[in-house]
Amino acid sequence: MTLSEEDYIKAIYHLGKGENTTVSTNAVAEQMETKPSSVTDMIKKLSDKGVANYKPYKGVSLTEYGQKIALSLVRKHRLWEVFLVENLNFSWDEVHEVAEQLEHIKSEKLVDQLDKHLGFPQVDPHGDPIPSKKGEFKKTIKKLLNEVPVGTSGICVGVKDSSTPFLKFLDKNDISLGDTVLVMEKEEFDGSLNIKIKEKIIHISNQIAANLYLKITE
Amino acid sequence: MTLSEEDYIKAIYHLGKGENTTVSTNAVAEQMETKPSSVTDMIKKLSDKGVANYKPYKGVSLTEYGQKIALSLVRKHRLWEVFLVENLNFSWDEVHEVAEQLEHIKSEKLVDQLDKHLGFPQVDPHGDPIPSKKGEFKKTIKKLLNEVPVGTSGICVGVKDSSTPFLKFLDKNDISLGDTVLVMEKEEFDGSLNIKIKEKIIHISNQIAANLYLKITE
DNA sequence: ACAAATATTTAGTTTTATCTAAATATTATT
DNA sequence: AATAATATTTAGATAAAACTAAATATTTGT
Ligand SMILES: [Mn+2]
Ligand SMILES: [Mn+2]
Ligand SMILES: [Mn+2]
Ligand SMILES: [Mn+2]
């Protein structure tokens, strides 16, 4: 697969939320920051290659083979992200762009050895699971912080949005993955929350809460 | 620069032996395993971009700017090679192909942090010097093993040929960089040598000796 | 100095990945 | 059910990087 084909495969995979959902041409175009006509061309090619199922006007989905390729790319992307943070002093908001390049490097040995070198990590710096070599991963049960009732306590295990502004916000407010969070109070009017984290009580907007995943402990 | 442009720049750099020599179209074509007509197109483009000096029928050389790019690529290539050997259990004959891809990853922070992570290595697994961020490196005085007189003793510091067959040969015969070598005897007829290495005396052909660099100690 | 051999460039194609503009299909609205 | 809005595809064009075949320039050998 070419770099471009690989990025399309990943886009279809992510838009389908990892399940094998059919996604629209326009959705792919938006994700790839390209034009719908370019997408049509590409998904025809992917279809010819046996990577995607394409019915004109009906959207596109990945074949089993396509799913495998997607999972391998996700695996590589997330392993490189771990490497950048763990070994090269990158912060979690700086890794995506570089991993977007590194995921296309072709070498099975490289990936396997990287995995080993990092101690077979289960999640990337944003809390997203890393598929095994065979493409398997367990999805941990997690809930968005704005959807749990007051009184819920849990561990912060991931972010939904991994854009730089959001991650920088979390850094600034000293919120990290692994922190224990207790929902103290919820404002009816705007859905904002008072949460206890690291012995401090802080106030966060609903929009922030809607992008933080919690593994509920109690 | 595109990946392809970068590989051409490196080819011109290496054919010019690092000095700013003019190299022929055909030489570049052979190095790049491509056709001379493709080279003509590319060096015109590099010339337009201010990377190369090109006079039709007179060959091509790098501008200062081109030299800088070449050195940055060589730096990245060799740092990645060190990483693969030191951290990911690659052997020295497996690294080139992967480094050929990794050298094109664009991230200044990545390179600087990789350099730091590796402890600012001075040479790659084949004994070739790693340019500093500014593009500087000292070339160590080294001689090919087949060109030194009998009785010379030195340390094996590099290989001229870094093809897999040659490197595998050295592995098989337990010859590594850093080993002390003493030239015992030289056969007039075929230029083959008896050398003492790691307390053992072994016989090597002139062709082998012609690809091993020695830093002379005595 | 001329012819032959070699090196290099030019002209014209191909493939990949993109684009714009126009055509067509699907979905939503009255 | 017809029309309007939206989504998608088709047609045709462009740029990058390669190729082949033919033309031209340079170098070599006599
Ligand atoms: Mn990518
Ligand atoms: Mn991630
Ligand atoms: Mn390369
Ligand atoms: Mn090397």
GROMACS .gro file of C-alpha atoms (C1' of nucleotides) in nm, chain A residues 2 4-5 8 34-35 37-38 41-42 45 57-58, chain C residues 15-27:
model
   26
    2THR     CA    1   0.112   0.353  -0.070
    4SER     CA    2  -0.189   0.776   0.064
    5GLU     CA    3  -0.385   0.451   0.041
    8TYR     CA    4  -0.749   0.651   0.348
   34THR     CA    5  -0.960   1.651   0.044
   35LYS     CA    6  -1.239   1.672  -0.214
   37SER     CA    7  -1.420   1.348  -0.610
   38SER     CA    8  -1.072   1.247  -0.498
   41ASP     CA    9  -1.131   0.776  -0.714
   42MET     CA   10  -0.943   0.636  -0.419
   45LYS     CA   11  -0.898   0.179  -0.626
   57TYR     CA   12  -2.372   0.626  -0.382
   58LYS     CA   13  -2.393   0.382  -0.089
  451DT     C1'   14   0.076   0.610  -1.332
  452DT     C1'   15  -0.065   0.816  -0.903
  453DA     C1'   16  -0.301   1.148  -0.662
  454DT     C1'   17  -0.496   1.549  -0.669
  455DC     C1'   18  -0.820   1.934  -0.844
  456DT     C1'   19  -1.254   2.199  -1.074
  457DA     C1'   20  -1.674   2.201  -1.307
  458DA     C1'   21  -2.054   1.964  -1.468
  459DA     C1'   22  -2.372   1.581  -1.450
  460DT     C1'   23  -2.642   1.264  -1.198
  461DA     C1'   24  -2.839   1.037  -0.793
  462DT     C1'   25  -3.037   1.054  -0.338
  463DT     C1'   26  -3.278   1.269   0.033
   0.00000   0.00000   0.00000
